[in-house]
PDB file of C-alpha atoms in Angstrom:
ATOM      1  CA  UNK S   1      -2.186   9.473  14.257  1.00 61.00           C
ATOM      2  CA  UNK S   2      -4.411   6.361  13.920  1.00 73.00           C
ATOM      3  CA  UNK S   3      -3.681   4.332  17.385  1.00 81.00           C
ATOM      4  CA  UNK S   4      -5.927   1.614  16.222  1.00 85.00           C
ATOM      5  CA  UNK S   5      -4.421   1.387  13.105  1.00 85.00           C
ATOM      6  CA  UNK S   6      -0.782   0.864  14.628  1.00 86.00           C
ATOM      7  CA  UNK S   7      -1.850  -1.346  17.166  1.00 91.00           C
ATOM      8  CA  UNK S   8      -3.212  -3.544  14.693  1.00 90.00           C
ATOM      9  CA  UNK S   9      -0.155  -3.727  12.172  1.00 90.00           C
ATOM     10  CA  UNK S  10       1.501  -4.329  15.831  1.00 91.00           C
ATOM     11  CA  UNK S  11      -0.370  -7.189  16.323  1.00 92.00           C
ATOM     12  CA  UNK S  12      -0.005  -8.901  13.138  1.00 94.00           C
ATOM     13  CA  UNK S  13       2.924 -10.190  10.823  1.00 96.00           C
ATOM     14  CA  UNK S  14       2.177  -7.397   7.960  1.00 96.00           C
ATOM     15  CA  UNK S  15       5.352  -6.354   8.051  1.00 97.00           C
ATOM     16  CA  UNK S  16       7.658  -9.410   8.436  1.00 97.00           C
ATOM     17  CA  UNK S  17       5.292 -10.824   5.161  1.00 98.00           C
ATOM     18  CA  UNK S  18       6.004  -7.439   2.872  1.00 98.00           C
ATOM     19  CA  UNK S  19       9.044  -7.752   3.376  1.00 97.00           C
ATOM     20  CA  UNK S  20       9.097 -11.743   2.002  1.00 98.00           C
ATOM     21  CA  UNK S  21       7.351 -10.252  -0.887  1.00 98.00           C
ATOM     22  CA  UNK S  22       9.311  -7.980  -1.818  1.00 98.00           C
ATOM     23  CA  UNK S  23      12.941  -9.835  -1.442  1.00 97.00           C
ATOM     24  CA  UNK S  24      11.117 -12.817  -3.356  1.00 97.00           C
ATOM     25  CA  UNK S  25      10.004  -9.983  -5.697  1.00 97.00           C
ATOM     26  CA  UNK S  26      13.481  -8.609  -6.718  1.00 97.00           C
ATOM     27  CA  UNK S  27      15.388 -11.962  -6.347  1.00 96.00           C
ATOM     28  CA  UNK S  28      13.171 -13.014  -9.946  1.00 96.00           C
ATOM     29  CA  UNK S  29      13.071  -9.479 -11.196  1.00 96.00           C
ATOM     30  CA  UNK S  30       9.708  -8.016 -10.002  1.00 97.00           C
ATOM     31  CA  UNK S  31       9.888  -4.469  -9.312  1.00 97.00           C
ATOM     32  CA  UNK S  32       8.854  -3.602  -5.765  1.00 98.00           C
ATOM     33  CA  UNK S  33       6.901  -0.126  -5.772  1.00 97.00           C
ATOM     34  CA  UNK S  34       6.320   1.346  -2.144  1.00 96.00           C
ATOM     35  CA  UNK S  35       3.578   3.966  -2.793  1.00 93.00           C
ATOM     36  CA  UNK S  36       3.706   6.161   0.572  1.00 89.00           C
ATOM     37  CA  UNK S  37       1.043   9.272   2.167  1.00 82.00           C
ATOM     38  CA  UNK S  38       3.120  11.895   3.196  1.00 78.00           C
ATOM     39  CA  UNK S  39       2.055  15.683   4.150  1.00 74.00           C
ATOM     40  CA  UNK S  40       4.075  18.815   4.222  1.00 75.00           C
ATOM     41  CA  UNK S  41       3.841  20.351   8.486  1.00 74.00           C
ATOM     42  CA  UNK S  42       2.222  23.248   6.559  1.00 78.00           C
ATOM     43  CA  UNK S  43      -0.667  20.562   5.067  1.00 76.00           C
ATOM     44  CA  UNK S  44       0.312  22.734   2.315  1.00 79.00           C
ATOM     45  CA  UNK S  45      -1.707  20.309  -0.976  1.00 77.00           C
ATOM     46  CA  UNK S  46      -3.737  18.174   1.234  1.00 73.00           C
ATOM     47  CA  UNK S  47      -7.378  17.196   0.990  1.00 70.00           C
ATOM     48  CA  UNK S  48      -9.813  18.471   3.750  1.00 73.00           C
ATOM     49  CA  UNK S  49     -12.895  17.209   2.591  1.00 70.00           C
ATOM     50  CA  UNK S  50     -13.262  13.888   4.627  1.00 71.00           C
ATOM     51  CA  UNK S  51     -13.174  13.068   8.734  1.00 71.00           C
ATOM     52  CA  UNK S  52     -10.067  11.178   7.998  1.00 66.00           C
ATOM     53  CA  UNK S  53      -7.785  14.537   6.507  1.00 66.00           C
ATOM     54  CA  UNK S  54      -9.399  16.171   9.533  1.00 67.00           C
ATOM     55  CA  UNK S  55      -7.453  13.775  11.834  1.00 65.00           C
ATOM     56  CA  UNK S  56      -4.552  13.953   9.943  1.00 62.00           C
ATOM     57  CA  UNK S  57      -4.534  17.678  10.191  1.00 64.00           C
ATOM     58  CA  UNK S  58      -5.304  17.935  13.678  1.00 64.00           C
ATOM     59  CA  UNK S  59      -1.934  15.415  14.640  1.00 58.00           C
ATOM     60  CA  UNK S  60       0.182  17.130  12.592  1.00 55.00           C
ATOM     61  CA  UNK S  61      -0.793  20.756  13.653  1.00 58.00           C
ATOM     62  CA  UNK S  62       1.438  21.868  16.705  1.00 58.00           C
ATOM     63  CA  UNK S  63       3.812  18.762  15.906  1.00 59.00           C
ATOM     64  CA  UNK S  64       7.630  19.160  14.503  1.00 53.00           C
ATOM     65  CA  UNK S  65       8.302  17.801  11.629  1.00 51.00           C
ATOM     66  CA  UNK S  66      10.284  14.531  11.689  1.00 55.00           C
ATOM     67  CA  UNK S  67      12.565  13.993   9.166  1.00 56.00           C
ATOM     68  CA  UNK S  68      12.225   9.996   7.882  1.00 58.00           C
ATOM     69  CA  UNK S  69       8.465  10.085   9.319  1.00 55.00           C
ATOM     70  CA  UNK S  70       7.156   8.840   5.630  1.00 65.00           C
ATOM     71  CA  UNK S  71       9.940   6.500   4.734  1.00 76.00           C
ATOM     72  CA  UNK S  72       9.195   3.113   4.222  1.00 87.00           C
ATOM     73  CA  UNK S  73       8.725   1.403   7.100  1.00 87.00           C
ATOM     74  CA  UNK S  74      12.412  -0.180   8.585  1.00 88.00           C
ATOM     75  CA  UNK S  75      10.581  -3.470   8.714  1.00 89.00           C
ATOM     76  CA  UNK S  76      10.230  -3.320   4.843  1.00 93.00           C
ATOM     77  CA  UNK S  77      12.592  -1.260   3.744  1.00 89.00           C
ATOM     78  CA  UNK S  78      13.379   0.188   0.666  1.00 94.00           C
ATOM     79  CA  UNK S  79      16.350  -0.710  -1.553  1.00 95.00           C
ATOM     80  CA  UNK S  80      18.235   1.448  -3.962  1.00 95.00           C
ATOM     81  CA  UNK S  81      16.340  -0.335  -6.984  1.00 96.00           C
ATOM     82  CA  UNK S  82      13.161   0.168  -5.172  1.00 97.00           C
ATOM     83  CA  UNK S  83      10.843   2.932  -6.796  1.00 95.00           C
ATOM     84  CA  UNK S  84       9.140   5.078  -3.578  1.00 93.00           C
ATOM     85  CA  UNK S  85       6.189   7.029  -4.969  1.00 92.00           C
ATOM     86  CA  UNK S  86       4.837   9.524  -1.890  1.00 88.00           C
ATOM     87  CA  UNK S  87       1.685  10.882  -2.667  1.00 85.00           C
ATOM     88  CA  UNK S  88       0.590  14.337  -0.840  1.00 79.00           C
ATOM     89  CA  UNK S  89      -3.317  14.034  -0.925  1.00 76.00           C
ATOM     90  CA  UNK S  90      -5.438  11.414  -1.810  1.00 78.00           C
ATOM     91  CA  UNK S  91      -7.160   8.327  -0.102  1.00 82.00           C
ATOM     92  CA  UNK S  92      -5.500   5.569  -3.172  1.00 88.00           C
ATOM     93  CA  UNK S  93      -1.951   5.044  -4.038  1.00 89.00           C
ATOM     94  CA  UNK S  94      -3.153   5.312  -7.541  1.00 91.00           C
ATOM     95  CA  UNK S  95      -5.093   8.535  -7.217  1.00 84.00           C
ATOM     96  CA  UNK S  96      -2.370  11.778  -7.030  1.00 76.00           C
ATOM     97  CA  UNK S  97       1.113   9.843  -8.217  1.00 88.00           C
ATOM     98  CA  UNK S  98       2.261   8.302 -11.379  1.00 93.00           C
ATOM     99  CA  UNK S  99       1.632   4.751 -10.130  1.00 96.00           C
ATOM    100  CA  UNK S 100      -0.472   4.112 -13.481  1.00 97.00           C
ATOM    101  CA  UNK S 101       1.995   5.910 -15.831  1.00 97.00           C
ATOM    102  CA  UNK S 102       4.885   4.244 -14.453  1.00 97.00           C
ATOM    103  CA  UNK S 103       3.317   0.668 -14.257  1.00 98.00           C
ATOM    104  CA  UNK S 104       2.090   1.386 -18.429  1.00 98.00           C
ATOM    105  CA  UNK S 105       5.459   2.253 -19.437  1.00 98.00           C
ATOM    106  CA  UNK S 106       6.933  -0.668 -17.922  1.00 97.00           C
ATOM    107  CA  UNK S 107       3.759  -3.157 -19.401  1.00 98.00           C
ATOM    108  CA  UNK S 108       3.147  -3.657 -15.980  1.00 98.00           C
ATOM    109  CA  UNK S 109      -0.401  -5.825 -15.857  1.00 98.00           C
ATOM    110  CA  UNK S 110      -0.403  -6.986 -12.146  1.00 98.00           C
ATOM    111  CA  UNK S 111      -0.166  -5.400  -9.015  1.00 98.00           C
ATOM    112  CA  UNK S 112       0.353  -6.959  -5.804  1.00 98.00           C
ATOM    113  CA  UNK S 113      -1.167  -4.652  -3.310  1.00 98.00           C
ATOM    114  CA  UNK S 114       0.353  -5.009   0.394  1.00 97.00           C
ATOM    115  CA  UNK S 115      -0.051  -2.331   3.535  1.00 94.00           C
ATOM    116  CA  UNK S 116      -2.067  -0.209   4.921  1.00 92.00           C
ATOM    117  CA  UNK S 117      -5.379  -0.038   5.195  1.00 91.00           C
ATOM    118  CA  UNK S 118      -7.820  -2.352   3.951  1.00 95.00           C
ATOM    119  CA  UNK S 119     -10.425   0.050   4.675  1.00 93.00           C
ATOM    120  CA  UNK S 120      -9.294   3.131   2.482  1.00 91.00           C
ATOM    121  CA  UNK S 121      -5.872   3.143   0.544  1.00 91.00           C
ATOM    122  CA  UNK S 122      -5.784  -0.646   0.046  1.00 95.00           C
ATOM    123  CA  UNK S 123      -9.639  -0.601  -0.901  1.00 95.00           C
ATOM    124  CA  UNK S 124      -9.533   2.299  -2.994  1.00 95.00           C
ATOM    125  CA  UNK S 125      -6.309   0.771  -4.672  1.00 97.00           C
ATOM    126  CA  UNK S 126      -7.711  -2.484  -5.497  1.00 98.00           C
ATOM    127  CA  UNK S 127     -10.845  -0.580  -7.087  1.00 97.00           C
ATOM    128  CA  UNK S 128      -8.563   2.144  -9.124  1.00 97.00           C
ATOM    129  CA  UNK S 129      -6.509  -0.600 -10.594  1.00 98.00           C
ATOM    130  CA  UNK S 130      -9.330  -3.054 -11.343  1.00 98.00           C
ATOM    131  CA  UNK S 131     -11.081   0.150 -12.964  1.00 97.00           C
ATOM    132  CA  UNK S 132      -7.946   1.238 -14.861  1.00 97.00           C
ATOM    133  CA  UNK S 133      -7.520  -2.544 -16.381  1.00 98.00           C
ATOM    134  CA  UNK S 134      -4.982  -4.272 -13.817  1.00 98.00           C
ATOM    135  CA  UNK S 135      -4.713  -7.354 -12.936  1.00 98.00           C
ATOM    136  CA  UNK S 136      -4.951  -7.432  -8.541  1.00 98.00           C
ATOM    137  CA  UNK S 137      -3.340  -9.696  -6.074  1.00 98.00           C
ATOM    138  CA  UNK S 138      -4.011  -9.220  -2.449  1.00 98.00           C
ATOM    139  CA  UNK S 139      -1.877 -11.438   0.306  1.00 98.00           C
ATOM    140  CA  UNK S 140      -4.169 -11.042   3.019  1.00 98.00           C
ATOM    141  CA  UNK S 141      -1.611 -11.380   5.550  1.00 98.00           C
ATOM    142  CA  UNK S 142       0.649  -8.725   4.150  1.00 97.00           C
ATOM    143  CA  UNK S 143      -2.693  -6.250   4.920  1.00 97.00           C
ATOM    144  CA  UNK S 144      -3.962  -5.293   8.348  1.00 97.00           C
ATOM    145  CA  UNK S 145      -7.089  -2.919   8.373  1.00 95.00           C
ATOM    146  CA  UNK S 146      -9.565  -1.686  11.820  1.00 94.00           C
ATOM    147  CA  UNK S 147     -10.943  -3.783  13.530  1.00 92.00           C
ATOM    148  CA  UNK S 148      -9.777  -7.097  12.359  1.00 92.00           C
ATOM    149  CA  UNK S 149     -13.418  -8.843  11.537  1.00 95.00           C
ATOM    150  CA  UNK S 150     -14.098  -5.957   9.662  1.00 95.00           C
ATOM    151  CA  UNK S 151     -10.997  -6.624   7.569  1.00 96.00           C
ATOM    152  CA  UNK S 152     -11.627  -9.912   6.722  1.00 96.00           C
ATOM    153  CA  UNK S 153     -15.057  -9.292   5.846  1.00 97.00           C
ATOM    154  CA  UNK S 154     -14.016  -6.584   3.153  1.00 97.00           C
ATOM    155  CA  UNK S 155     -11.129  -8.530   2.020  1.00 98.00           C
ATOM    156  CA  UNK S 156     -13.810 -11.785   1.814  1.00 98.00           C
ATOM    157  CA  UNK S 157     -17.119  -9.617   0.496  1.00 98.00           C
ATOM    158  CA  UNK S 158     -15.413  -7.222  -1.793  1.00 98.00           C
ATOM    159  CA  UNK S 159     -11.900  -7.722  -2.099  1.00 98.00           C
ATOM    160  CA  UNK S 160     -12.199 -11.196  -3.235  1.00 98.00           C
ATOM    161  CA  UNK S 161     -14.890  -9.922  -5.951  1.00 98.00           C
ATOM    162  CA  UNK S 162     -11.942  -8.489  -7.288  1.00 98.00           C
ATOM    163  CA  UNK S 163      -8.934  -9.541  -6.901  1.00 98.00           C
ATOM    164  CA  UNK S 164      -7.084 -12.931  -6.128  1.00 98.00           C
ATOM    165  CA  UNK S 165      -7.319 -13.025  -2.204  1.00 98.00           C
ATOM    166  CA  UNK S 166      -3.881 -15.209  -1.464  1.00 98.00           C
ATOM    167  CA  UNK S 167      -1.147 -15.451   1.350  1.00 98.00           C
ATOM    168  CA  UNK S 168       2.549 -14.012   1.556  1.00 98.00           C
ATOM    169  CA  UNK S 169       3.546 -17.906   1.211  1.00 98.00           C
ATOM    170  CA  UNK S 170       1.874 -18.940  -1.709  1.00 98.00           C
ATOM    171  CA  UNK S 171       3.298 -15.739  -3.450  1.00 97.00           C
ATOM    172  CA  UNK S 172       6.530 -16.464  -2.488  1.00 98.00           C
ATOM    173  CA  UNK S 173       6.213 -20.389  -3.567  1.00 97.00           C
ATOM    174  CA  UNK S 174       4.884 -19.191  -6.946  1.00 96.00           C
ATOM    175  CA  UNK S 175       7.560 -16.703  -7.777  1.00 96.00           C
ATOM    176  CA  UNK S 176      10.590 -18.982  -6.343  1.00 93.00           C
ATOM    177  CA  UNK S 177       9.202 -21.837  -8.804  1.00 92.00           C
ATOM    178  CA  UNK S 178      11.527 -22.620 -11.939  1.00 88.00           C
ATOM    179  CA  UNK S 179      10.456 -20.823 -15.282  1.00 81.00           C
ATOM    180  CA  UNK S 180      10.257 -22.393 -17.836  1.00 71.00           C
TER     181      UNK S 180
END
């Protein structure tokens, strides 16, 4: 639907690095949340008021549906203790599921926002949770957005603003350190 888009996360290590995060995640207990966009073939619930929804119409109009076309990507992958949240409209993960409910309940305060793309869902995440009191880490090589200077300059001139800016790595080294 986006070619740019896929050639990009194509091009990079995004999905090798999510899925670092999220073993390191479970192996100390984190819960791993994949928060997916999914649309009926009908469109049946899905916004129309942007350019974007307009593309997404227009590919999926005409096409079969494809069973498994919203599951987390196989590069990630989901495990049985993993909560999948799809969302059917809506440019945030936050905006149109129970991310926020869910995340309260559990006393959730910090959410480490990975995917696709910094310049809508991940953006709009990182402002919905930094508006609804969360705590935001973004491992900027677990992100890929369009073009690629672009990215960086959002995830430098307003990401950073905030949320901590970090890599897969020093994630990983911080949650496989002892606790004390």
């Amino acid at each position: 639907m986006l070619p740019a888009l896929a050639d990009a996360v194509a091009a990079s290590d995004m999905l090798p690095n999510i899925a670092a995060l999220a073993r390191s995640a479970r192996s100390v207990g984190v819960p791993v949340i994949h928060c997916t966009a999914e649309s009926r073939p009908d469109g049946f619930g899905a916004n129309r008021n942007a350019k974007l929804f307009a593309v997404a119409n227009k590919a999926r109009t005409g096409q079969p549906y494809r069973e498994g076309a919203f599951d987390v990507h196989s590069g990630v992958g989901a495990e049985p203790n993993d909560i999948v949240l799809p969302r059917l409209h809506g440019l945030s993960p936050m905006a149109g599921t129970s991310l926020d409910t869910i995340l309260r309940n559990e006393g959730i305060t910090t959410i480490v926002a990975t995917g696709v793309s910094v310049n809508v869902a991940l953006l709009g995440l990182v402002f919905d949770a930094v508006n609804h009191a969360y705590q935001v880490v973004v491992p900027r090589d677990a992100v890929v957005g369009v073009d690629a200077a672009y990215a960086e300059a959002v995830l430098a001139n307003t990401v950073s603003l905030l949320a901590t800016v970090t890599t897969t790595a020093a994630l990983v080294d911080v949650w496989s350190r002892p606790r004390s």
